[in-house]
Amino acid sequence: MLRFLRYAVEHDRKIRAVFLLDGQMLQKTVSVVSYDEETVTLRIGSKKTPVVLPMADLLSCDYARGDHGEE
């Protein structure tokens, strides 16, 4: 999972993420603003305000639609 977070930050790309937000499981295309061992800061869809989540609430990551991670 860290591989996808690192990819998103280093290449300024969006990724698809499955995460818990307010007790609800969501799958959204997100921009990763930053991350560390305990938290991840995401910009969900086109919302302007970033959301800080515990790393444990980030359940899965994958390339966004149309992106295959090729550089």
GROMACS .gro file of N, CA, C and O in nm:
model
  284
    1MET      N    1   0.083  -0.118   0.000
    1MET     CA    2   0.000   0.000   0.000
    1MET      C    3   0.088   0.126   0.000
    1MET      O    4   0.053   0.223  -0.065
    2LEU      N    5   0.198   0.122   0.073
    2LEU     CA    6   0.287   0.237   0.075
    2LEU      C    7   0.343   0.267  -0.065
    2LEU      O    8   0.370   0.382  -0.097
    3ARG      N    9   0.355   0.164  -0.146
    3ARG     CA   10   0.403   0.182  -0.283
    3ARG      C   11   0.311   0.277  -0.360
    3ARG      O   12   0.358   0.365  -0.432
    4PHE      N   13   0.180   0.259  -0.345
    4PHE     CA   14   0.084   0.343  -0.416
    4PHE      C   15   0.083   0.486  -0.360
    4PHE      O   16   0.070   0.582  -0.435
    5LEU      N   17   0.097   0.499  -0.229
    5LEU     CA   18   0.102   0.632  -0.169
    5LEU      C   19   0.226   0.707  -0.217
    5LEU      O   20   0.219   0.824  -0.254
    6ARG      N   21   0.340   0.638  -0.217
    6ARG     CA   22   0.464   0.699  -0.263
    6ARG      C   23   0.453   0.738  -0.411
    6ARG      O   24   0.492   0.847  -0.452
    7TYR      N   25   0.396   0.649  -0.493
    7TYR     CA   26   0.376   0.677  -0.635
    7TYR      C   27   0.291   0.803  -0.655
    7TYR      O   28   0.324   0.890  -0.735
    8ALA      N   29   0.181   0.813  -0.580
    8ALA     CA   30   0.090   0.927  -0.594
    8ALA      C   31   0.158   1.058  -0.558
    8ALA      O   32   0.140   1.159  -0.627
    9VAL      N   33   0.238   1.058  -0.453
    9VAL     CA   34   0.306   1.180  -0.410
    9VAL      C   35   0.419   1.216  -0.506
    9VAL      O   36   0.431   1.331  -0.549
   10GLU      N   37   0.502   1.119  -0.542
   10GLU     CA   38   0.619   1.147  -0.625
   10GLU      C   39   0.582   1.189  -0.767
   10GLU      O   40   0.649   1.272  -0.827
   11HIS      N   41   0.474   1.132  -0.823
   11HIS     CA   42   0.437   1.160  -0.960
   11HIS      C   43   0.314   1.251  -0.972
   11HIS      O   44   0.266   1.274  -1.083
   12ASP      N   45   0.265   1.300  -0.859
   12ASP     CA   46   0.147   1.388  -0.855
   12ASP      C   47   0.031   1.326  -0.933
   12ASP      O   48  -0.028   1.389  -1.021
   13ARG      N   49   0.000   1.201  -0.900
   13ARG     CA   50  -0.108   1.127  -0.965
   13ARG      C   51  -0.216   1.094  -0.863
   13ARG      O   52  -0.191   1.084  -0.743
   14LYS      N   53  -0.337   1.071  -0.913
   14LYS     CA   54  -0.446   1.026  -0.828
   14LYS      C   55  -0.444   0.874  -0.821
   14LYS      O   56  -0.396   0.808  -0.915
   15ILE      N   57  -0.494   0.821  -0.711
   15ILE     CA   58  -0.507   0.677  -0.695
   15ILE      C   59  -0.649   0.646  -0.648
   15ILE      O   60  -0.721   0.735  -0.603
   16ARG      N   61  -0.687   0.520  -0.661
   16ARG     CA   62  -0.816   0.474  -0.610
   16ARG      C   63  -0.790   0.417  -0.471
   16ARG      O   64  -0.698   0.337  -0.454
   17ALA      N   65  -0.870   0.456  -0.375
   17ALA     CA   66  -0.849   0.412  -0.237
   17ALA      C   67  -0.980   0.365  -0.176
   17ALA      O   68  -1.087   0.420  -0.205
   18VAL      N   69  -0.970   0.263  -0.093
   18VAL     CA   70  -1.082   0.217  -0.012
   18VAL      C   71  -1.045   0.252   0.132
   18VAL      O   72  -0.938   0.215   0.180
   19PHE      N   73  -1.133   0.327   0.198
   19PHE     CA   74  -1.101   0.376   0.331
   19PHE      C   75  -1.228   0.393   0.413
   19PHE      O   76  -1.339   0.392   0.360
   20LEU      N   77  -1.209   0.408   0.544
   20LEU     CA   78  -1.319   0.434   0.636
   20LEU      C   79  -1.324   0.583   0.665
   20LEU      O   80  -1.223   0.643   0.702
   21LEU      N   81  -1.441   0.642   0.647
   21LEU     CA   82  -1.461   0.784   0.678
   21LEU      C   83  -1.591   0.797   0.754
   21LEU      O   84  -1.698   0.760   0.702
   22ASP      N   85  -1.583   0.844   0.875
   22ASP     CA   86  -1.701   0.858   0.963
   22ASP      C   87  -1.773   0.725   0.980
   22ASP      O   88  -1.897   0.719   0.978
   23GLY      N   89  -1.697   0.615   0.991
   23GLY     CA   90  -1.756   0.483   1.013
   23GLY      C   91  -1.814   0.418   0.888
   23GLY      O   92  -1.873   0.311   0.897
   24GLN      N   93  -1.797   0.480   0.773
   24GLN     CA   94  -1.853   0.428   0.648
   24GLN      C   95  -1.738   0.393   0.553
   24GLN      O   96  -1.643   0.470   0.538
   25MET      N   97  -1.748   0.275   0.489
   25MET     CA   98  -1.646   0.235   0.393
   25MET      C   99  -1.675   0.300   0.258
   25MET      O  100  -1.785   0.291   0.206
   26LEU      N  101  -1.572   0.366   0.202
   26LEU     CA  102  -1.586   0.435   0.075
   26LEU      C  103  -1.475   0.394  -0.020
   26LEU      O  104  -1.365   0.363   0.023
   27GLN      N  105  -1.504   0.394  -0.149
   27GLN     CA  106  -1.404   0.378  -0.253
   27GLN      C  107  -1.409   0.503  -0.339
   27GLN      O  108  -1.510   0.531  -0.403
   28LYS      N  109  -1.300   0.578  -0.341
   28LYS     CA  110  -1.296   0.705  -0.413
   28LYS      C  111  -1.162   0.722  -0.481
   28LYS      O  112  -1.062   0.664  -0.441
   29THR      N  113  -1.160   0.807  -0.582
   29THR     CA  114  -1.036   0.851  -0.642
   29THR      C  115  -0.986   0.968  -0.560
   29THR      O  116  -1.059   1.064  -0.535
   30VAL      N  117  -0.861   0.959  -0.514
   30VAL     CA  118  -0.807   1.058  -0.421
   30VAL      C  119  -0.670   1.106  -0.467
   30VAL      O  120  -0.599   1.037  -0.540
   31SER      N  121  -0.635   1.225  -0.422
   31SER     CA  122  -0.499   1.277  -0.434
   31SER      C  123  -0.436   1.264  -0.297
   31SER      O  124  -0.498   1.298  -0.196
   32VAL      N  125  -0.313   1.216  -0.293
   32VAL     CA  126  -0.242   1.202  -0.166
   32VAL      C  127  -0.162   1.329  -0.143
   32VAL      O  128  -0.072   1.362  -0.220
   33VAL      N  129  -0.196   1.401  -0.037
   33VAL     CA  130  -0.125   1.524  -0.003
   33VAL      C  131   0.004   1.491   0.071
   33VAL      O  132   0.111   1.542   0.038
   34SER      N  133  -0.006   1.402   0.170
   34SER     CA  134   0.111   1.358   0.246
   34SER      C  135   0.074   1.231   0.323
   34SER      O  136  -0.043   1.196   0.336
   35TYR      N  137   0.178   1.165   0.372
   35TYR     CA  138   0.157   1.047   0.455
   35TYR      C  139   0.279   1.024   0.542
   35TYR      O  140   0.388   1.072   0.512
   36ASP      N  141   0.256   0.955   0.653
   36ASP     CA  142   0.366   0.910   0.739
   36ASP      C  143   0.324   0.775   0.796
   36ASP      O  144   0.228   0.715   0.747
   37GLU      N  145   0.392   0.728   0.897
   37GLU     CA  146   0.363   0.595   0.951
   37GLU      C  147   0.226   0.585   1.017
   37GLU      O  148   0.168   0.477   1.023
   38GLU      N  149   0.173   0.697   1.066
   38GLU     CA  150   0.048   0.693   1.142
   38GLU      C  151  -0.072   0.752   1.070
   38GLU      O  152  -0.185   0.712   1.096
   39THR      N  153  -0.051   0.848   0.981
   39THR     CA  154  -0.163   0.916   0.916
   39THR      C  155  -0.141   0.931   0.766
   39THR      O  156  -0.027   0.925   0.718
   40VAL      N  157  -0.250   0.954   0.697
   40VAL     CA  158  -0.245   0.985   0.554
   40VAL      C  159  -0.341   1.102   0.530
   40VAL      O  160  -0.451   1.105   0.585
   41THR      N  161  -0.298   1.200   0.453
   41THR     CA  162  -0.380   1.317   0.421
   41THR      C  163  -0.421   1.307   0.275
   41THR      O  164  -0.336   1.302   0.186
   42LEU      N  165  -0.553   1.301   0.253
   42LEU     CA  166  -0.608   1.280   0.119
   42LEU      C  167  -0.697   1.396   0.079
   42LEU      O  168  -0.766   1.454   0.161
   43ARG      N  169  -0.698   1.425  -0.050
   43ARG     CA  170  -0.795   1.518  -0.107
   43ARG      C  171  -0.890   1.430  -0.188
   43ARG      O  172  -0.851   1.371  -0.288
   44ILE      N  173  -1.014   1.418  -0.142
   44ILE     CA  174  -1.111   1.326  -0.200
   44ILE      C  175  -1.183   1.393  -0.316
   44ILE      O  176  -1.244   1.498  -0.300
   45GLY      N  177  -1.177   1.327  -0.433
   45GLY     CA  178  -1.245   1.380  -0.551
   45GLY      C  179  -1.199   1.520  -0.582
   45GLY      O  180  -1.080   1.547  -0.589
   46SER      N  181  -1.292   1.612  -0.600
   46SER     CA  182  -1.256   1.750  -0.632
   46SER      C  183  -1.274   1.843  -0.512
   46SER      O  184  -1.271   1.965  -0.528
   47LYS      N  185  -1.292   1.787  -0.393
   47LYS     CA  186  -1.306   1.870  -0.273
   47LYS      C  187  -1.176   1.944  -0.246
   47LYS      O  188  -1.068   1.893  -0.269
   48LYS      N  189  -1.188   2.063  -0.197
   48LYS     CA  190  -1.071   2.147  -0.171
   48LYS      C  191  -1.004   2.114  -0.038
   48LYS      O  192  -0.885   2.128  -0.024
   49THR      N  193  -1.081   2.072   0.061
   49THR     CA  194  -1.029   2.051   0.195
   49THR      C  195  -0.973   1.909   0.210
   49THR      O  196  -1.045   1.812   0.191
   50PRO      N  197  -0.845   1.896   0.243
   50PRO     CA  198  -0.787   1.763   0.266
   50PRO      C  199  -0.843   1.699   0.393
   50PRO      O  200  -0.884   1.767   0.487
   51VAL      N  201  -0.846   1.567   0.394
   51VAL     CA  202  -0.894   1.489   0.507
   51VAL      C  203  -0.777   1.409   0.562
   51VAL      O  204  -0.705   1.344   0.487
   52VAL      N  205  -0.758   1.414   0.695
   52VAL     CA  206  -0.652   1.338   0.760
   52VAL      C  207  -0.714   1.212   0.820
   52VAL      O  208  -0.808   1.220   0.898
   53LEU      N  209  -0.661   1.096   0.779
   53LEU     CA  210  -0.711   0.968   0.827
   53LEU      C  211  -0.599   0.892   0.896
   53LEU      O  212  -0.483   0.902   0.855
   54PRO      N  213  -0.633   0.812   0.997
   54PRO     CA  214  -0.533   0.720   1.051
   54PRO      C  215  -0.496   0.618   0.942
   54PRO      O  216  -0.581   0.578   0.862
   55MET      N  217  -0.371   0.578   0.938
   55MET     CA  218  -0.327   0.483   0.837
   55MET      C  219  -0.407   0.354   0.845
   55MET      O  220  -0.432   0.290   0.743
   56ALA      N  221  -0.455   0.316   0.963
   56ALA     CA  222  -0.535   0.194   0.980
   56ALA      C  223  -0.670   0.204   0.909
   56ALA      O  224  -0.728   0.101   0.875
   57ASP      N  225  -0.719   0.324   0.885
   57ASP     CA  226  -0.848   0.342   0.815
   57ASP      C  227  -0.834   0.337   0.663
   57ASP      O  228  -0.934   0.334   0.593
   58LEU      N  229  -0.713   0.336   0.613
   58LEU     CA  230  -0.688   0.319   0.471
   58LEU      C  231  -0.678   0.169   0.445
   58LEU      O  232  -0.583   0.104   0.487
   59LEU      N  233  -0.780   0.113   0.380
   59LEU     CA  234  -0.790  -0.032   0.367
   59LEU      C  235  -0.721  -0.087   0.243
   59LEU      O  236  -0.668  -0.197   0.245
   60SER      N  237  -0.725  -0.013   0.132
   60SER     CA  238  -0.668  -0.063   0.008
   60SER      C  239  -0.639   0.053  -0.087
   60SER      O  240  -0.707   0.156  -0.081
   61CYS      N  241  -0.540   0.033  -0.176
   61CYS     CA  242  -0.506   0.133  -0.277
   61CYS      C  243  -0.480   0.062  -0.409
   61CYS      O  244  -0.438  -0.053  -0.412
   62ASP      N  245  -0.502   0.134  -0.518
   62ASP     CA  246  -0.476   0.083  -0.651
   62ASP      C  247  -0.458   0.203  -0.744
   62ASP      O  248  -0.488   0.316  -0.707
   63TYR      N  249  -0.407   0.178  -0.865
   63TYR     CA  250  -0.397   0.285  -0.962
   63TYR      C  251  -0.537   0.333  -0.999
   63TYR      O  252  -0.632   0.255  -1.003
   64ALA      N  253  -0.548   0.462  -1.028
   64ALA     CA  254  -0.676   0.517  -1.073
   64ALA      C  255  -0.707   0.464  -1.213
   64ALA      O  256  -0.620   0.415  -1.284
   65ARG      N  257  -0.832   0.473  -1.252
   65ARG     CA  258  -0.875   0.425  -1.383
   65ARG      C  259  -0.792   0.490  -1.494
   65ARG      O  260  -0.773   0.611  -1.497
   66GLY      N  261  -0.740   0.408  -1.582
   66GLY     CA  262  -0.661   0.457  -1.694
   66GLY      C  263  -0.514   0.471  -1.664
   66GLY      O  264  -0.434   0.498  -1.753
   67ASP      N  265  -0.473   0.455  -1.539
   67ASP     CA  266  -0.333   0.468  -1.500
   67ASP      C  267  -0.279   0.328  -1.472
   67ASP      O  268  -0.341   0.250  -1.400
   68HIS      N  269  -0.165   0.296  -1.531
   68HIS     CA  270  -0.105   0.165  -1.510
   68HIS      C  271   0.029   0.173  -1.440
   68HIS      O  272   0.101   0.074  -1.431
   69GLY      N  273   0.065   0.291  -1.392
   69GLY     CA  274   0.188   0.309  -1.320
   69GLY      C  275   0.313   0.307  -1.407
   69GLY      O  276   0.423   0.287  -1.359
   70GLU      N  277   0.296   0.329  -1.534
   70GLU     CA  278   0.409   0.327  -1.627
   70GLU      C  279   0.465   0.467  -1.642
   70GLU      O  280   0.393   0.561  -1.668
   71GLU      N  281   0.591   0.482  -1.625
   71GLU     CA  282   0.657   0.613  -1.640
   71GLU      C  283   0.773   0.597  -1.733
   71GLU      O  284   0.852   0.513  -1.727
   0.00000   0.00000   0.00000
